[in-house]
Structures are given as structure tokens and as C-alpha cells.
Amino acid sequence: MGSFSIWHWLIVAAIALLLFGNRLPRLLGDLGAGIRNFKSGLADQDTPPSRPLARD
């Protein structure tokens, strides 16, 4: 009685999929875009600037 069986988790997953199924592709697309932007931001930090900065 203390732990849930696999059937409980499958039912919970099915209900969550029914409730949030239409939002899931958009959320995963946003997550992928965020990861790509993060990686490109890290890559931009590694490359030195193409020209030196002007000092005042």
C-alpha cells in the first residue's frame, strides 16, 4: 500500500498525456531552441573577437 505499482504510473501518465498532449510538442520545441541558443552562446564566448575593441 505504500508504493505505487506500474499500473498506477501508467494511468497517471495517460491522464497527463491527455491533459497536456497538445502542449507537449511546443514545449519540446522551445526546449530544443533554448538548448541550441545556449550552445551557440557558449561557442561565441570561446572565439576571440574579430577586431580589437577601441579604448577611450
Coordinates of C-alpha atoms in Angstrom, one line a residue:
M1 CA 0.0 0.0 0.0
G2 CA 3.0 2.3 0.5
S3 CA 4.3 2.3 -3.1
F4 CA 2.6 2.7 -6.5
S5 CA 2.6 -0.1 -9.0
I6 CA 3.5 0.2 -12.6
W7 CA -0.3 0.4 -13.4
H8 CA -0.7 3.4 -11.3
W9 CA 2.1 5.2 -13.0
L10 CA 0.8 4.2 -16.5
I11 CA -2.7 5.6 -15.6
V12 CA -1.1 8.9 -14.3
A13 CA 1.0 9.2 -17.5
A14 CA -2.1 8.6 -19.7
I15 CA -4.1 11.3 -17.9
A16 CA -1.2 13.7 -18.1
L17 CA -0.8 13.0 -21.8
L18 CA -4.5 13.6 -22.4
L19 CA -4.3 16.9 -20.4
F20 CA -1.0 18.2 -21.8
G21 CA -0.7 16.4 -25.1
N22 CA -1.4 19.3 -27.3
R23 CA 1.2 21.5 -25.5
L24 CA 3.9 18.9 -25.4
P25 CA 5.3 19.4 -29.0
R26 CA 5.5 23.2 -28.4
L27 CA 7.2 22.8 -25.1
L28 CA 9.8 20.3 -26.5
G29 CA 10.4 22.7 -29.5
D30 CA 11.0 25.6 -27.0
L31 CA 13.3 23.4 -25.0
G32 CA 15.3 22.4 -28.1
A33 CA 15.6 26.1 -29.2
G34 CA 16.8 27.0 -25.7
I35 CA 19.5 24.4 -25.8
R36 CA 20.6 25.5 -29.3
N37 CA 20.8 29.1 -28.1
F38 CA 22.7 28.1 -25.0
K39 CA 25.3 26.1 -27.1
S40 CA 25.7 29.0 -29.6
G41 CA 26.2 31.4 -26.7
L42 CA 28.9 29.1 -25.3
A43 CA 30.6 28.8 -28.7
D44 CA 30.6 32.6 -29.1
Q45 CA 32.5 33.0 -25.8
D46 CA 35.2 30.7 -26.9
T47 CA 36.0 32.6 -30.1
P48 CA 38.1 35.8 -29.8
P49 CA 36.7 39.0 -31.2
S50 CA 37.5 39.6 -34.8
R51 CA 38.9 43.1 -34.2
P52 CA 40.2 44.7 -31.0
L53 CA 38.0 46.9 -29.0
A54 CA 38.7 50.6 -29.2
R55 CA 39.9 52.2 -26.0
D56 CA 39.0 55.7 -25.0

